[in-house]
Coordinates of C-alpha atoms in Angstrom, one line a residue:
Chain A
M1091 CA 26.6 -6.0 -9.9
S1092 CA 29.0 -8.4 -8.6
L1093 CA 26.7 -8.4 -5.4
F1094 CA 23.9 -9.8 -7.6
A1095 CA 26.3 -12.5 -9.0
A1096 CA 27.2 -13.5 -5.5
A1097 CA 23.4 -13.4 -4.4
F1098 CA 22.6 -15.7 -7.2
A1099 CA 25.3 -18.0 -6.4
W1100 CA 24.0 -18.1 -3.0
L1101 CA 20.4 -18.9 -4.4
F1102 CA 21.7 -21.8 -6.5
D1103 CA 23.8 -23.3 -3.8
A1104 CA 22.5 -26.7 -3.1
A1105 CA 23.5 -26.3 0.5
N1106 CA 20.9 -23.4 1.0
W1107 CA 18.2 -25.6 -0.2
A1108 CA 18.3 -28.4 2.6
G1109 CA 17.4 -28.6 6.3
A1110 CA 15.4 -26.5 8.6
N1111 CA 17.2 -23.4 7.5
G1112 CA 16.9 -24.1 3.7
I1113 CA 15.1 -21.9 1.4
P1114 CA 12.2 -24.4 0.9
M1115 CA 11.6 -24.7 4.7
R1116 CA 11.7 -21.0 5.2
T1117 CA 9.4 -20.3 2.3
L1118 CA 6.8 -22.8 3.8
E1119 CA 7.1 -21.2 7.1
H1120 CA 6.5 -17.8 5.6
L1121 CA 3.5 -19.1 3.6
I1122 CA 2.1 -20.7 6.8
Y1123 CA 2.3 -17.4 8.7
T1124 CA 0.7 -15.6 5.7
V1125 CA -2.2 -18.2 5.4
V1126 CA -3.1 -18.4 9.0
T1127 CA -3.0 -14.5 9.2
L1128 CA -5.1 -14.1 6.3
I1129 CA -7.7 -16.6 7.6
A1130 CA -7.9 -14.8 11.0
A1131 CA -8.0 -11.4 9.5
G1132 CA -10.4 -12.6 6.6
I1133 CA -13.0 -13.7 9.1
V1134 CA -12.9 -10.2 10.8
G1135 CA -12.4 -8.0 8.0
V1136 CA -14.7 -9.6 5.4
A1137 CA -17.5 -10.2 7.8
L1138 CA -17.4 -6.5 9.0
G1139 CA -17.0 -5.4 5.5
L1140 CA -20.1 -7.4 4.5
Y1141 CA -22.0 -5.8 7.3
I1142 CA -20.9 -2.3 6.5
G1143 CA -21.5 -2.6 2.7
H1144 CA -25.0 -4.2 3.1
T1145 CA -26.4 -2.1 6.0
G1146 CA -24.4 1.2 5.2
K1147 CA -23.9 1.6 9.0
L1148 CA -20.4 2.3 10.4
R1149 CA -19.1 3.4 7.2
G1150 CA -17.6 6.7 8.4
A1151 CA -15.8 4.7 11.3
A1152 CA -14.4 2.2 8.8
V1153 CA -13.1 4.9 6.5
L1154 CA -11.4 6.6 9.5
V1155 CA -9.8 3.5 10.8
T1156 CA -8.5 2.2 7.5
G1157 CA -7.2 5.7 6.8
S1158 CA -5.5 6.3 10.2
L1159 CA -4.0 2.7 10.1
R1160 CA -2.1 3.5 7.1
A1161 CA -0.2 6.2 9.0
L1162 CA 0.8 3.9 11.8
P1163 CA 4.3 2.5 11.5
T1164 CA 4.1 -1.1 11.2
L1165 CA 7.4 -1.8 12.5
G1166 CA 6.5 0.1 15.8
L1167 CA 3.2 -1.6 16.1
L1168 CA 4.8 -4.9 15.7
F1169 CA 7.6 -4.4 18.3
L1170 CA 5.1 -2.7 20.8
F1171 CA 2.7 -5.8 20.7
A1172 CA 5.8 -8.2 20.8
L1173 CA 6.7 -6.5 24.2
W1174 CA 3.2 -6.5 25.7
L1175 CA 2.1 -9.9 24.6
G1176 CA 5.5 -11.6 24.7
I1177 CA 7.5 -12.7 21.9
G1178 CA 6.0 -15.7 20.2
L1179 CA 4.1 -16.7 17.1
T1180 CA 0.8 -16.0 18.5
P1181 CA 1.2 -12.3 19.2
V1182 CA 2.9 -11.8 16.0
I1183 CA 0.2 -13.4 14.1
I1184 CA -2.3 -11.1 16.0
V1185 CA -0.4 -7.9 14.9
L1186 CA -0.2 -9.1 11.2
A1187 CA -3.8 -9.9 11.3
V1188 CA -4.5 -6.3 12.7
L1189 CA -2.6 -4.9 9.9
A1190 CA -4.4 -7.1 7.2
V1191 CA -7.8 -6.1 8.2
P1192 CA -8.1 -2.7 6.8
P1193 CA -7.4 -3.7 3.1
L1194 CA -10.0 -6.7 3.5
L1195 CA -12.6 -4.4 5.0
A1196 CA -12.0 -1.7 2.4
G1197 CA -12.2 -4.3 -0.4
T1198 CA -15.4 -5.8 0.9
Y1199 CA -17.3 -2.7 1.6
S1200 CA -16.3 -0.8 -1.5
G1201 CA -17.2 -3.9 -3.6
I1202 CA -20.7 -3.9 -2.2
E1203 CA -20.9 -0.2 -2.8
A1204 CA -20.0 -0.3 -6.3
I1205 CA -23.0 -2.2 -7.1
E1206 CA -25.6 -0.4 -8.9
R1207 CA -28.4 0.5 -6.2
S1208 CA -31.1 -0.6 -8.7
T1209 CA -29.9 -4.2 -9.0
I1210 CA -30.2 -4.6 -5.2
D1211 CA -33.6 -2.8 -5.2
S1212 CA -34.6 -5.2 -7.8
A1213 CA -33.5 -8.1 -5.9
R1214 CA -35.5 -6.9 -2.8
A1215 CA -38.6 -6.1 -5.0
M1216 CA -38.5 -9.8 -6.2
G1217 CA -39.1 -10.8 -2.6
M1218 CA -35.6 -12.0 -1.6
T1219 CA -34.7 -12.0 1.9
E1220 CA -31.7 -9.7 3.0
W1221 CA -29.8 -12.9 3.5
Q1222 CA -30.5 -14.0 0.0
I1223 CA -29.6 -10.5 -1.3
L1224 CA -26.3 -10.6 0.4
S1225 CA -25.3 -14.2 -0.5
R1226 CA -26.8 -14.4 -4.1
V1227 CA -26.4 -10.7 -5.2
E1228 CA -24.0 -8.7 -3.3
I1229 CA -21.3 -11.2 -2.6
P1230 CA -21.0 -12.5 -6.2
L1231 CA -21.1 -9.0 -7.7
A1232 CA -18.5 -7.7 -5.1
M1233 CA -16.2 -10.8 -5.3
P1234 CA -13.5 -9.2 -7.6
L1235 CA -13.1 -6.4 -5.3
I1236 CA -13.2 -8.6 -2.2
V1237 CA -10.4 -10.7 -3.9
S1238 CA -8.5 -7.6 -4.7
G1239 CA -8.7 -6.6 -1.0
V1240 CA -7.3 -10.1 -0.2
R1241 CA -4.5 -9.5 -2.5
S1242 CA -3.4 -6.3 -0.8
A1243 CA -3.6 -7.8 2.5
A1244 CA -1.6 -10.9 1.4
L1245 CA 1.0 -8.6 0.1
Q1246 CA 1.1 -6.5 3.2
V1247 CA 1.4 -9.7 5.3
I1248 CA 4.3 -11.1 3.2
A1249 CA 6.2 -8.0 3.7
T1250 CA 5.5 -7.5 7.2
A1251 CA 6.3 -11.2 8.1
T1252 CA 9.7 -10.7 6.7
I1253 CA 10.2 -7.8 9.2
A1254 CA 8.9 -10.0 12.0
A1255 CA 11.9 -12.3 11.6
Y1256 CA 13.8 -9.7 13.6
L1257 CA 11.9 -10.5 16.6
P1258 CA 13.2 -13.4 16.0
L1259 CA 10.7 -15.5 14.3
G1260 CA 11.0 -18.0 11.4
G1261 CA 10.1 -17.2 7.7
L1262 CA 12.3 -15.8 4.9
G1263 CA 13.3 -12.7 7.0
R1264 CA 15.6 -15.0 8.7
F1265 CA 18.1 -15.0 5.9
V1266 CA 18.2 -11.2 5.9
F1267 CA 18.7 -10.8 9.8
D1268 CA 21.0 -13.7 10.4
N1269 CA 23.4 -12.5 7.8
L1270 CA 23.1 -8.8 8.1
S1271 CA 25.3 -8.5 11.2
L1272 CA 27.9 -10.9 9.6
R1273 CA 27.9 -8.7 6.5
R1274 CA 27.3 -11.7 4.4
W1275 CA 25.6 -9.7 1.6
D1276 CA 25.2 -12.7 -0.8
A1277 CA 22.7 -14.4 1.7
V1278 CA 21.1 -11.0 2.6
I1279 CA 20.4 -10.1 -1.0
G1280 CA 19.5 -13.7 -1.9
G1281 CA 17.0 -13.8 1.0
A1282 CA 15.7 -10.4 -0.2
I1283 CA 15.2 -11.8 -3.7
V1284 CA 13.3 -14.9 -2.6
V1285 CA 10.9 -12.7 -0.7
T1286 CA 10.4 -10.6 -3.6
L1287 CA 9.7 -13.5 -5.9
L1288 CA 7.4 -15.0 -3.3
A1289 CA 5.5 -11.7 -3.3
L1290 CA 5.4 -11.4 -7.1
I1291 CA 4.1 -15.0 -7.5
V1292 CA 1.4 -14.5 -5.0
D1293 CA 0.5 -11.3 -6.5
G1294 CA 0.3 -13.0 -9.9
L1295 CA -1.9 -15.7 -8.7
F1296 CA -4.4 -13.2 -7.0
A1297 CA -4.5 -11.4 -10.2
L1298 CA -5.7 -14.5 -12.1
L1299 CA -8.1 -15.2 -9.3
E1300 CA -9.6 -11.7 -9.7
R1301 CA -10.3 -12.5 -13.2
A1302 CA -11.9 -15.8 -12.5
V1303 CA -14.3 -14.7 -9.9
V1304 CA -16.1 -12.1 -12.1
S1305 CA -19.9 -13.3 -11.8
K1306 CA -21.4 -15.3 -14.6
G1307 CA -24.1 -12.9 -15.1
V1308 CA -21.7 -9.8 -15.5
R1309 CA -19.3 -11.9 -17.8
A1310 CA -22.3 -12.8 -19.9
A1311 CA -23.5 -9.0 -20.1
R1312 CA -20.0 -8.1 -21.0
D1313 CA -19.8 -10.6 -23.8
R1314 CA -23.0 -9.5 -25.2
G1315 CA -21.6 -6.0 -25.2
L1316 CA -24.0 -4.7 -22.7
G1317 CA -21.0 -3.9 -20.5
E1318 CA -21.5 -0.4 -19.4
A1319 CA -22.4 -1.5 -15.9
A1320 CA -19.9 -4.5 -16.0
T1321 CA -17.0 -2.4 -17.1
K1322 CA -17.6 0.2 -14.4
R1323 CA -17.4 -2.4 -11.9
K1324 CA -14.1 -3.8 -13.1
P1325 CA -11.6 -3.8 -10.3
I1326 CA -8.6 -1.5 -10.9
A1327 CA -6.3 -4.5 -10.6
A1328 CA -7.9 -6.3 -13.5
E1329 CA -6.6 -3.9 -16.0
A1330 CA -3.1 -3.9 -14.5
A1331 CA -2.8 -7.7 -14.6
Chain B
M184 CA 6.5 10.4 30.2
S185 CA 9.6 11.5 32.2
W186 CA 11.7 9.4 29.7
V187 CA 10.2 11.3 26.8
V188 CA 10.9 14.6 28.6
S189 CA 14.5 13.7 29.5
N190 CA 15.2 12.3 26.0
F191 CA 13.2 14.9 24.0
E192 CA 16.4 16.2 22.3
Q193 CA 17.1 12.7 20.8
I194 CA 13.4 12.1 19.7
W195 CA 13.5 15.6 18.1
E196 CA 16.7 14.9 16.2
L197 CA 15.2 11.6 15.0
T198 CA 12.1 13.4 13.9
V199 CA 14.1 15.9 11.9
T200 CA 16.0 13.0 10.3
H201 CA 12.7 11.2 9.6
V202 CA 11.3 14.3 8.0
G203 CA 14.4 14.9 6.0
L204 CA 14.2 11.3 4.6
S205 CA 10.4 11.7 3.9
I206 CA 10.3 14.9 2.0
P207 CA 12.5 14.0 -1.0
P208 CA 10.5 10.8 -1.9
I209 CA 7.1 12.6 -1.6
V210 CA 8.3 15.6 -3.8
L211 CA 10.1 13.4 -6.4
G212 CA 7.2 11.0 -6.5
F213 CA 4.9 13.9 -7.4
L214 CA 7.2 15.4 -10.0
L215 CA 7.8 12.2 -11.8
S216 CA 4.3 10.8 -11.6
V217 CA 2.3 13.5 -13.1
P218 CA 4.1 13.5 -16.6
L219 CA 4.0 9.5 -16.4
G220 CA 0.4 9.5 -15.4
W221 CA -0.5 12.0 -18.0
V222 CA 1.2 9.7 -20.6
A223 CA -0.6 6.7 -19.1
H224 CA -4.0 8.5 -19.4
R225 CA -3.3 9.8 -23.0
Y226 CA -1.9 6.8 -24.7
A227 CA -3.8 3.4 -24.1
V228 CA -0.8 1.4 -25.0
S229 CA 1.6 2.9 -22.4
R230 CA -1.3 2.7 -19.8
S231 CA -1.4 -1.0 -19.3
I232 CA 2.5 -0.8 -19.3
L233 CA 2.9 1.8 -16.8
L234 CA 0.2 0.6 -14.4
T235 CA 1.4 -3.0 -14.6
V236 CA 5.1 -2.0 -13.7
S237 CA 4.0 0.5 -11.1
G238 CA 1.9 -2.4 -9.6
L239 CA 4.7 -4.8 -9.7
L240 CA 7.0 -2.5 -8.1
Y241 CA 4.6 -1.8 -5.2
T242 CA 4.5 -5.5 -4.6
I243 CA 8.2 -5.6 -3.7
P244 CA 8.5 -5.9 0.2
S245 CA 10.1 -2.7 1.5
L246 CA 12.8 -4.6 3.4
S247 CA 13.9 -6.3 0.3
L248 CA 14.0 -3.2 -1.7
F249 CA 16.2 -1.5 0.8
L250 CA 18.5 -4.4 0.6
V251 CA 18.6 -5.0 -3.2
L252 CA 19.0 -1.4 -4.3
P253 CA 22.8 -1.0 -3.2
A254 CA 23.6 -3.8 -5.6
I255 CA 21.8 -1.9 -8.4
L256 CA 22.7 1.7 -7.5
G257 CA 26.4 1.0 -6.4
T258 CA 25.6 2.7 -3.1
T259 CA 26.8 1.3 0.3
Q260 CA 24.5 -0.7 2.3
L261 CA 24.0 1.9 5.0
D262 CA 23.5 4.9 2.5
P263 CA 20.2 6.8 3.2
A264 CA 19.9 7.2 -0.5
N265 CA 18.8 3.6 -0.7
V266 CA 15.8 4.4 1.5
V267 CA 15.1 7.6 -0.4
V268 CA 15.2 5.8 -3.8
A269 CA 13.2 3.0 -2.4
M270 CA 10.4 5.2 -1.1
T271 CA 10.4 7.2 -4.4
I272 CA 9.8 4.1 -6.2
Y273 CA 6.8 3.3 -4.0
A274 CA 5.5 6.8 -4.4
L275 CA 5.7 6.5 -8.1
A276 CA 3.9 3.0 -7.8
L277 CA 1.2 4.6 -6.1
M278 CA 0.8 7.9 -7.6
V279 CA 1.2 7.1 -11.4
R280 CA -2.2 5.4 -11.1
S281 CA -3.7 8.4 -9.2
A282 CA -2.4 10.8 -11.7
A283 CA -3.8 8.8 -14.5
D284 CA -7.2 8.6 -12.8
G285 CA -6.9 12.5 -12.2
F286 CA -6.4 13.3 -15.7
A287 CA -9.2 10.9 -16.8
S288 CA -11.7 12.8 -14.4
V289 CA -11.3 15.9 -16.7
E290 CA -14.5 16.1 -18.7
P291 CA -13.7 15.5 -22.4
S292 CA -16.1 18.3 -23.4
V293 CA -14.1 20.7 -21.2
R294 CA -10.9 19.7 -23.1
Q295 CA -12.5 20.2 -26.4
S296 CA -13.8 23.5 -25.2
A297 CA -10.2 24.5 -24.2
T298 CA -8.9 23.5 -27.6
A299 CA -11.7 25.4 -29.4
V300 CA -11.0 28.8 -27.5
G301 CA -7.4 28.4 -28.8
Y302 CA -5.3 26.7 -26.1
S303 CA -2.3 24.7 -27.6
G304 CA -1.6 21.3 -26.1
W305 CA 0.8 22.6 -23.8
G306 CA -1.1 25.6 -22.6
R307 CA -4.1 23.4 -22.2
F308 CA -2.2 21.0 -19.9
W309 CA -1.1 23.9 -17.6
A310 CA -4.2 26.0 -17.5
V311 CA -7.0 23.4 -17.8
E312 CA -6.1 19.7 -17.3
L313 CA -3.5 19.9 -14.3
P314 CA -5.9 22.3 -12.3
L315 CA -9.0 20.1 -12.9
A316 CA -6.9 16.9 -12.1
G317 CA -5.8 18.7 -9.0
P318 CA -8.3 17.4 -6.4
V319 CA -7.6 13.6 -7.4
L320 CA -3.8 14.5 -7.3
V321 CA -4.0 15.8 -3.7
A322 CA -6.1 12.9 -2.7
G323 CA -3.3 10.5 -4.2
M324 CA -0.6 12.6 -2.5
R325 CA -2.2 12.1 0.9
V326 CA -2.0 8.4 0.6
V327 CA 1.6 8.7 -0.7
S328 CA 2.6 10.9 2.1
A329 CA 1.1 8.7 4.9
S330 CA 2.7 5.6 3.6
T331 CA 6.0 7.1 3.0
V332 CA 6.2 8.4 6.6
S333 CA 5.2 5.1 8.0
L334 CA 7.5 3.0 5.8
I335 CA 10.7 5.0 6.4
S336 CA 11.0 3.4 9.8
V337 CA 11.7 0.1 8.2
G338 CA 15.1 1.4 7.1
S339 CA 16.3 1.4 10.7
L340 CA 16.4 -2.4 10.6
I341 CA 19.3 -2.1 7.9
G342 CA 21.0 0.8 9.9
V343 CA 19.5 3.9 8.2
S344 CA 18.5 6.1 11.2
S345 CA 15.1 7.5 11.6
L346 CA 12.2 7.4 14.2
G347 CA 12.6 3.7 13.6
Y348 CA 15.6 3.6 15.8
L349 CA 13.4 4.2 18.7
F350 CA 11.4 1.0 17.8
I351 CA 14.6 -1.2 17.7
D352 CA 16.1 0.4 20.7
G353 CA 12.8 0.1 22.6
L354 CA 12.6 -3.6 21.7
N355 CA 16.1 -4.3 22.8
R356 CA 15.7 -2.6 26.0
Q357 CA 12.2 -4.0 26.6
F358 CA 10.9 -0.6 27.0
P359 CA 7.4 0.1 25.5
T360 CA 7.6 3.8 26.2
E361 CA 10.2 4.4 23.9
I362 CA 8.5 2.6 21.1
L363 CA 5.2 4.5 21.9
A364 CA 7.1 7.8 21.7
G365 CA 8.4 6.7 18.2
I366 CA 4.8 5.8 17.1
V367 CA 3.4 9.1 18.4
A368 CA 6.2 11.1 16.6
T369 CA 5.6 9.2 13.4
I370 CA 1.7 10.0 13.7
V371 CA 2.4 13.7 14.5
I372 CA 4.6 13.9 11.2
A373 CA 2.0 12.1 9.1
V374 CA -0.7 14.5 10.3
V375 CA 1.4 17.7 9.9
F376 CA 2.2 16.5 6.2
D377 CA -1.6 15.6 5.6
V378 CA -2.8 19.0 6.8
A379 CA 0.0 20.7 4.7
L380 CA -1.0 18.8 1.6
V381 CA -4.8 19.7 2.1
A382 CA -3.8 23.4 2.8
L383 CA -1.6 23.5 -0.4
G384 CA -4.4 22.1 -2.3
R385 CA -6.9 24.7 -1.1
L386 CA -4.5 27.5 -1.6
L387 CA -3.6 26.4 -5.3
M388 CA -7.2 25.4 -6.1
P389 CA -9.5 28.1 -4.7
W390 CA -12.5 26.8 -6.5
T391 CA -12.5 23.6 -4.5
R392 CA -13.1 25.5 -1.2
S393 CA -16.8 26.2 -1.7
G394 CA -17.8 23.7 1.0
A395 CA -17.1 20.9 -1.2
R396 CA -15.1 18.6 0.9
D397 CA -12.8 16.5 -1.1
K398 CA -14.0 12.8 -0.9
R399 CA -11.4 10.6 0.3
R400 CA -12.0 7.5 -1.5
R401 CA -9.5 4.9 -2.0
A402 CA -11.9 2.7 -4.0
P403 CA -11.4 2.6 -7.7
V404 CA -15.2 3.3 -8.2
R405 CA -15.9 6.4 -10.2
T406 CA -19.4 7.7 -10.2
E407 CA -18.8 9.8 -13.3
V408 CA -17.7 7.4 -16.0
A409 CA -17.1 9.5 -19.2
A410 CA -19.8 8.3 -21.5

């Protein structure tokens, strides 16, 4: 337990809160990597997911890819691409984005798949174009699960960006790797605690966002107690939040 | 390729170590999550608590968990036990939810029939609920096994040897072949474990064999919502 005391002493030491190697700067770096990665992966993953969910094409391939990527060791992939592409920020972001695509893809297409087929058929019967169906029916109804996919992707990126500091890169992983060989456990564990807190805070914010993006129509139906279909669609994370 | 042949012995040794680190968390995760999942399914109050806690545990980045655990367990920094405990925590975090979903997938009418023909609570669990929840449990375990096998490598960053050693050594020596060998070996382990789990499921649950392929759906969408 004295290790924890030392780690907290390190956390509350003002010296660790200043300069380029301070906790705030490293946290900011970590967040920038995460946001840039999520934007890159989001454009690809969500767009592909919408296409698969709307058309039903390529679904088998998507399931296969998301499943097999889970068994790939992140660490090996990261290091392999670092060697192939050279060690720099861009290759690392590319690898992080590749790892972030599967949860985004899965969240998006399963979000659309979870919608009652009759709802989509009704929209088509009313004369909506395919584009209107996607933007006015499918995306709003799938939103909670899409956000849930972004949430898993964000957590994965935060965790993997920590490992990427080994390469070496900036971010919160620096505290761990800079001090590991020096056996300065207070800073190592302190850094690990900061990463954990960051992950928990981001997770909490996404949990709130998931609740906020439930479509107005679904919420109204739920409030009126017509919630059979609505509760069925409730993303798994909503009840865990 | 010649490097792989001449270093096969080392790769094999690391593979054995990797398997040795992977099996305890997978088995422990299963044994602990089944009762916890049952409790979560059975009592609404415990459900939100158990699922929230497991969700939060899964949120902790693996590297952090490996590093913080010694401070909690009193182990040394390089003790493989840290990695085993950390991976067990992840297995639980994933599996408690699957187990709860599995028990929820048992039709209430089937449970009532079992009670009606005279099963006690305990007997009903072993003879009716657990077998019927089986397919969902196997699907959950396949996810747990794949993620365990792939995450064990991260332990090498803090000096717990496994196939991850090949990644670090390959990076330091600027030698992609070594990293590739490690990735391939990891995938081989993951595939062997996956096949073993499916085979075990078929062996223990003969009624699922009738051409009914288990649907691997990670999505939390259940078609049969208990009315």
